[in-house]
CSV table of C-alpha atoms and ligand atoms in Angstrom, one decimal:
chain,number,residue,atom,x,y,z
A,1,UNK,CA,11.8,13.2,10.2
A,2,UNK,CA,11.7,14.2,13.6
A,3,UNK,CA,14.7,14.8,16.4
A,4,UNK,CA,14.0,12.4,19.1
A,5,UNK,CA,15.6,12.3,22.2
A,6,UNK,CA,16.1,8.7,24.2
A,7,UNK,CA,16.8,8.3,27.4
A,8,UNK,CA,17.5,5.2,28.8
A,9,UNK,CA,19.9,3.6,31.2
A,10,UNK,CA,19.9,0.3,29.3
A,11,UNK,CA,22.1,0.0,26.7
A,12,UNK,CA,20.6,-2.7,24.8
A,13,UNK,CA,17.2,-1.3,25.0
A,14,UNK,CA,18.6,2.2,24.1
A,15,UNK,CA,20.1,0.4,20.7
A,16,UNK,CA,17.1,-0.9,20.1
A,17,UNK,CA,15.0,2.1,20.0
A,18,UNK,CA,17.6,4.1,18.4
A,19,UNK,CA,17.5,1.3,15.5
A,20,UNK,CA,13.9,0.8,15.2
A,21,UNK,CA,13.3,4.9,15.0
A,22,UNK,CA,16.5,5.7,13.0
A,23,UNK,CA,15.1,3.1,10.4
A,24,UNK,CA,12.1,5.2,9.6
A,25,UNK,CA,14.1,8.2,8.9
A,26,UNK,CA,14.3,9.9,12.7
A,27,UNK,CA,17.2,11.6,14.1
A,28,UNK,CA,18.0,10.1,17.4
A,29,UNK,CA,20.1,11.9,20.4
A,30,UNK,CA,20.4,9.1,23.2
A,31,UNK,CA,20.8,10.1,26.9
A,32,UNK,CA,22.0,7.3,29.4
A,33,UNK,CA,20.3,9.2,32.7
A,34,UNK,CA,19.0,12.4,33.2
A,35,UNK,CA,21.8,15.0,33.6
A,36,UNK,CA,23.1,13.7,30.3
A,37,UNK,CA,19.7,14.7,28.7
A,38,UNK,CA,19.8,17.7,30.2
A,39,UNK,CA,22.8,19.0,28.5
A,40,UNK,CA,21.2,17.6,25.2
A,41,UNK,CA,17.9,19.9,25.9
A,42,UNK,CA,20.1,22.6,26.6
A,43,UNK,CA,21.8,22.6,23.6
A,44,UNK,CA,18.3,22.3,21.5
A,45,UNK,CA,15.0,21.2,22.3
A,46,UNK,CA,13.6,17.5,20.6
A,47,UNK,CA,11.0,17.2,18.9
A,48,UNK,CA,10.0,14.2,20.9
A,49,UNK,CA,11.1,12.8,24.1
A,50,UNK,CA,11.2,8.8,25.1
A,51,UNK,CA,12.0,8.1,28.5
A,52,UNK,CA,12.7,5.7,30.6
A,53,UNK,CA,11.0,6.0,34.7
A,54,UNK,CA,13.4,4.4,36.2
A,55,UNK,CA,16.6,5.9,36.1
A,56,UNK,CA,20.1,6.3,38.1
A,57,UNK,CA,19.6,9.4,40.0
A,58,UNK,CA,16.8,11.9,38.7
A,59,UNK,CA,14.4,9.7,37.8
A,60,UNK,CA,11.6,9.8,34.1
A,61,UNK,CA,9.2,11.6,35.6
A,62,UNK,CA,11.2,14.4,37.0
A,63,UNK,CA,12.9,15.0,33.5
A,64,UNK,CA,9.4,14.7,31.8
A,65,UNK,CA,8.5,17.2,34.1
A,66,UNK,CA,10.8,19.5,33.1
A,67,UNK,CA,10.3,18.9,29.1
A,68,UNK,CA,6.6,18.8,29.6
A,69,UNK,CA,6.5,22.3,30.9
A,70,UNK,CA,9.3,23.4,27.5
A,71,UNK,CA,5.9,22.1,25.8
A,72,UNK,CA,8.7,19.0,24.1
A,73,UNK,CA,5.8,16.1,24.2
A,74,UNK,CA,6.9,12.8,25.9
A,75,UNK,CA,6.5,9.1,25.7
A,76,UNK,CA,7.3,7.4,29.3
A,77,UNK,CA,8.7,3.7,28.1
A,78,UNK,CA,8.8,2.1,31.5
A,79,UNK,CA,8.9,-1.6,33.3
A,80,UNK,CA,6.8,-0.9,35.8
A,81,UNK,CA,2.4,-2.4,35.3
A,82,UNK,CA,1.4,-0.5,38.2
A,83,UNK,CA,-1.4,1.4,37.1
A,84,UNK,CA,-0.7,4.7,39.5
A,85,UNK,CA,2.4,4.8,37.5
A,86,UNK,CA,0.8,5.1,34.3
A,87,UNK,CA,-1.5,7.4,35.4
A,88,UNK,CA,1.0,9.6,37.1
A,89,UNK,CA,2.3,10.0,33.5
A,90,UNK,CA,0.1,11.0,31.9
A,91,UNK,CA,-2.0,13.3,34.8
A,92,UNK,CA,1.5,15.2,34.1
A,93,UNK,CA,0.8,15.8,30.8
A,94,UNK,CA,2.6,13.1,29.0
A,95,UNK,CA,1.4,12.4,25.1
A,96,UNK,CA,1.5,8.5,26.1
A,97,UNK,CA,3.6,5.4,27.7
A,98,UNK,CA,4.6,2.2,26.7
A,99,UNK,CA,5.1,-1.2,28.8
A,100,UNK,CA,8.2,-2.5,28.2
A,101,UNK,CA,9.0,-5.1,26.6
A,102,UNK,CA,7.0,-3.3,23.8
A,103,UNK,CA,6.7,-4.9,20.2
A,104,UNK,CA,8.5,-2.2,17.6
A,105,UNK,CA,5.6,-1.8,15.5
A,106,UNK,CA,3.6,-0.5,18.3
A,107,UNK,CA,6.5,1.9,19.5
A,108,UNK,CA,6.4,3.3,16.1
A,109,UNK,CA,2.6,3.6,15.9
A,110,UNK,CA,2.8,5.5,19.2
A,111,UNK,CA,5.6,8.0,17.9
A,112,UNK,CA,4.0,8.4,14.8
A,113,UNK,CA,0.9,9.3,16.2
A,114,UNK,CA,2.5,11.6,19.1
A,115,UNK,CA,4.5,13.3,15.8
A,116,UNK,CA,1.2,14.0,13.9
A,117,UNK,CA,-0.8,15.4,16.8
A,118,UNK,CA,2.0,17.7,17.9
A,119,UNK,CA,4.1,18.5,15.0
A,120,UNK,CA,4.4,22.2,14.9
A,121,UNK,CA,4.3,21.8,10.6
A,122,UNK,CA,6.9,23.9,8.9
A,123,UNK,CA,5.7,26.3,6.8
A,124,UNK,CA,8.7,27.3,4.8
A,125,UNK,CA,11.4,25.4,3.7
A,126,UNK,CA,14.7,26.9,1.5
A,127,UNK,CA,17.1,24.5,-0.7
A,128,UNK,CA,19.8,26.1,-2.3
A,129,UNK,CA,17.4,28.2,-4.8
A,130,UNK,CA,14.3,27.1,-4.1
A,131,UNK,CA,11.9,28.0,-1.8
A,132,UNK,CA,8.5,26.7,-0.9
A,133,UNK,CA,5.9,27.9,1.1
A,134,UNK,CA,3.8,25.1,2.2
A,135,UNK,CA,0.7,26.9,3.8
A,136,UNK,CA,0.4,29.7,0.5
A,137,UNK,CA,1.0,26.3,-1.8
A,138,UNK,CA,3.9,28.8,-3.8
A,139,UNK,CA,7.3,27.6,-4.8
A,140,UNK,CA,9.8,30.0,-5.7
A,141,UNK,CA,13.2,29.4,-7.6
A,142,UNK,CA,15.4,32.8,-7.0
A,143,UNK,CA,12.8,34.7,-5.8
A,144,UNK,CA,10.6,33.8,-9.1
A,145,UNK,CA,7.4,32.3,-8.3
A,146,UNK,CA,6.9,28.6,-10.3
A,147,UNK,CA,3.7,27.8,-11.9
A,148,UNK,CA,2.7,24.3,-10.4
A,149,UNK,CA,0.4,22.3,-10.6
A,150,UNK,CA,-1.8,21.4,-8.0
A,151,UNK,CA,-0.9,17.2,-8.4
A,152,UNK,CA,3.0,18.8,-8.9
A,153,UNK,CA,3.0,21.1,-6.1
A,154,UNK,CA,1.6,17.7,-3.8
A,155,UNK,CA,3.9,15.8,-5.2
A,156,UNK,CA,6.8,18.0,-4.5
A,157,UNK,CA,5.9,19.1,-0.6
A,158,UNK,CA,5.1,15.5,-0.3
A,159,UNK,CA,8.6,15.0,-1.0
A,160,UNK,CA,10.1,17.8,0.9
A,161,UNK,CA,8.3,17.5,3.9
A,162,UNK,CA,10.6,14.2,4.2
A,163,UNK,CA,13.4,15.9,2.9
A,164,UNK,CA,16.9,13.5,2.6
A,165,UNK,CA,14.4,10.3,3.2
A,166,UNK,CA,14.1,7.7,0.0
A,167,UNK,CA,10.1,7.6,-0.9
A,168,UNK,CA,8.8,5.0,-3.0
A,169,UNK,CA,6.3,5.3,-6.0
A,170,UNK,CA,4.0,3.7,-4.3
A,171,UNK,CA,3.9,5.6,-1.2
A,172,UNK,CA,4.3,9.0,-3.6
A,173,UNK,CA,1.1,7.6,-5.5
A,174,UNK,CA,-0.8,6.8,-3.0
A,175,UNK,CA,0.2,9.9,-0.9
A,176,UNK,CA,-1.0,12.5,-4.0
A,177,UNK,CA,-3.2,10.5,-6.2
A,178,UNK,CA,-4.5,8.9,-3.3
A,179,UNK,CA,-4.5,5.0,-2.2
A,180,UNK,CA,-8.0,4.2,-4.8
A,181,UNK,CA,-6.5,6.3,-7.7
A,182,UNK,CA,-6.2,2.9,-10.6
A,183,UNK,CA,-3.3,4.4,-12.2
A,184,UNK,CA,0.3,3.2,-12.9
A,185,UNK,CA,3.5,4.1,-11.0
A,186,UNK,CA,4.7,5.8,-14.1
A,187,UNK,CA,2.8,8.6,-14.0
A,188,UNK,CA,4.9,9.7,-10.4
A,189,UNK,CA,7.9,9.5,-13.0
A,190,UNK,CA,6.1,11.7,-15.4
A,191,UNK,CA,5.3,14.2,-13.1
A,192,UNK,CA,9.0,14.2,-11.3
A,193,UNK,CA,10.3,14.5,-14.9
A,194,UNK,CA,7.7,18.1,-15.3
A,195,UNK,CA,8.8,19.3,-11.8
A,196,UNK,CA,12.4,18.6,-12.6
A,197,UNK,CA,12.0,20.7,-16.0
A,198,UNK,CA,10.5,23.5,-13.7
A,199,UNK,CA,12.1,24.4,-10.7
A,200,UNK,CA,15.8,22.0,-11.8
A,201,UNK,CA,17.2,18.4,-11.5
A,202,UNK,CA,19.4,19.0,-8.7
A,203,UNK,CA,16.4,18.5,-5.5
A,204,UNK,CA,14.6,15.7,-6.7
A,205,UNK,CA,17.3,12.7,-7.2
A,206,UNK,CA,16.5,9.4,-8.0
A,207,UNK,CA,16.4,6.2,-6.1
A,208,UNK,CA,17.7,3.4,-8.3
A,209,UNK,CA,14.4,0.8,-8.5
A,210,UNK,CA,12.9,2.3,-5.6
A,211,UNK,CA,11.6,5.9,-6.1
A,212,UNK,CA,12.7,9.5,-5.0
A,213,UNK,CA,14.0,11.6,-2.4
A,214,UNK,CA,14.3,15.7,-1.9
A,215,UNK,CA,18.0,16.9,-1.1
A,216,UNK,CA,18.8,19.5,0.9
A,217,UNK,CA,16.7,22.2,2.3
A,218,UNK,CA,16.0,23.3,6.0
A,219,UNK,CA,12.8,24.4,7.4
A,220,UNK,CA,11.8,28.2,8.9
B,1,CA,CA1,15.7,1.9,33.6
């Protein structure tokens, strides 16, 4: 999950970004012009910024200016085909653009790919108890290191790097047994049922016919 800032002087295409990237599991803050996204940076940088060229008054590539230099990456979404445009973007330093009107999957294939190359990865994160550090691979439950694992300890940053997001067995499968591995969803319950027995039942809940999702927990 990333905090993604939008700003966008149409309202309907501001929804529809919103939607699209708040279905995947982002947090959205939406800006209709530039001094409105101002405050928002003020307040606490994004993670990722989409925005519009043209604006009402300060214009996309002012702002980007601005969040380019506080090293926030951007994605200019703008009408315009002219290529000195798009090259202006990016000569600035922008991660990427995107032509409006833009198909949804692409959008997301472009932030997804923006998130990955620039994601500053966390490398602690704290629920209630727990603790785990993701670069030392070492979970800790009140200040007592837990013997994982290695397919457990996967299976549980894989989870709680998308803390608070539903995952499905599938994806959990595929994600720490990898997408060739032959065997049966099952054996994701198996090993939620060890961790649970390990570290508690309260941070891994269940997702009725669907999978799993880590509760709680902020990053450092
Ligand atoms: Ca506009």
């Amino acid at each position: 999950m990333a905090d993604i800032l939008i700003v966008e002087d149409e309202a309907a295409i501001r929804q529809i970004l919103t939607m699209h990237l708040t279905l995947v599991g982002h947090a959205v803050r939406e800006a209709e012009d530039a001094a409105a996204a101002r405050g928002m940076i003020a307040q606490r940088a994004p993670d990722l910024a989409l925005l519009d060229v043209m604006l009402p008054g300060e214009d996309g590539f002012s702002l980007g200016k601005t969040l380019i230099e506080m090293d926030v990456p951007v994605l200019f979404v703008t009408a315009k085909t002219g290529v000195p445009d798009r090259v202006r973007g990016l000569t600035m330093g922008a991660q990427d653009y995107i032509l409006k009107p833009f198909e949804p999957a692409e959008l997301l294939a472009r932030v997804e790919n923006i998130l990955r190359r620039t994601r500053r990865e966390e490398q602690t994160l704290v629920s209630g108890a727990l603790r785990i550090d993701f670069s030392a691979r070492r979970v800790q439950l009140r200040g007592e290191d837990v013997p994982l694992t290695a397919l457990e300890f996967d299976l549980l940053a894989m989870l709680a790097r998308r803390r608070n997001v539903a995952m499905s067995r599938e994806e959990l499968l595929g994600g720490v047994w990898g997408y060739d591995y032959a065997g049966e969803t099952r054996t994701v319950d198996v090993h939620v049922q060890r961790l649970r027995s390990k570290i508690g039942a309260e941070y891994i809940e269940t997702v009725y016919k669907y999978g799993y999702r880590f509760c709680g927990g902020r990053g450092e």
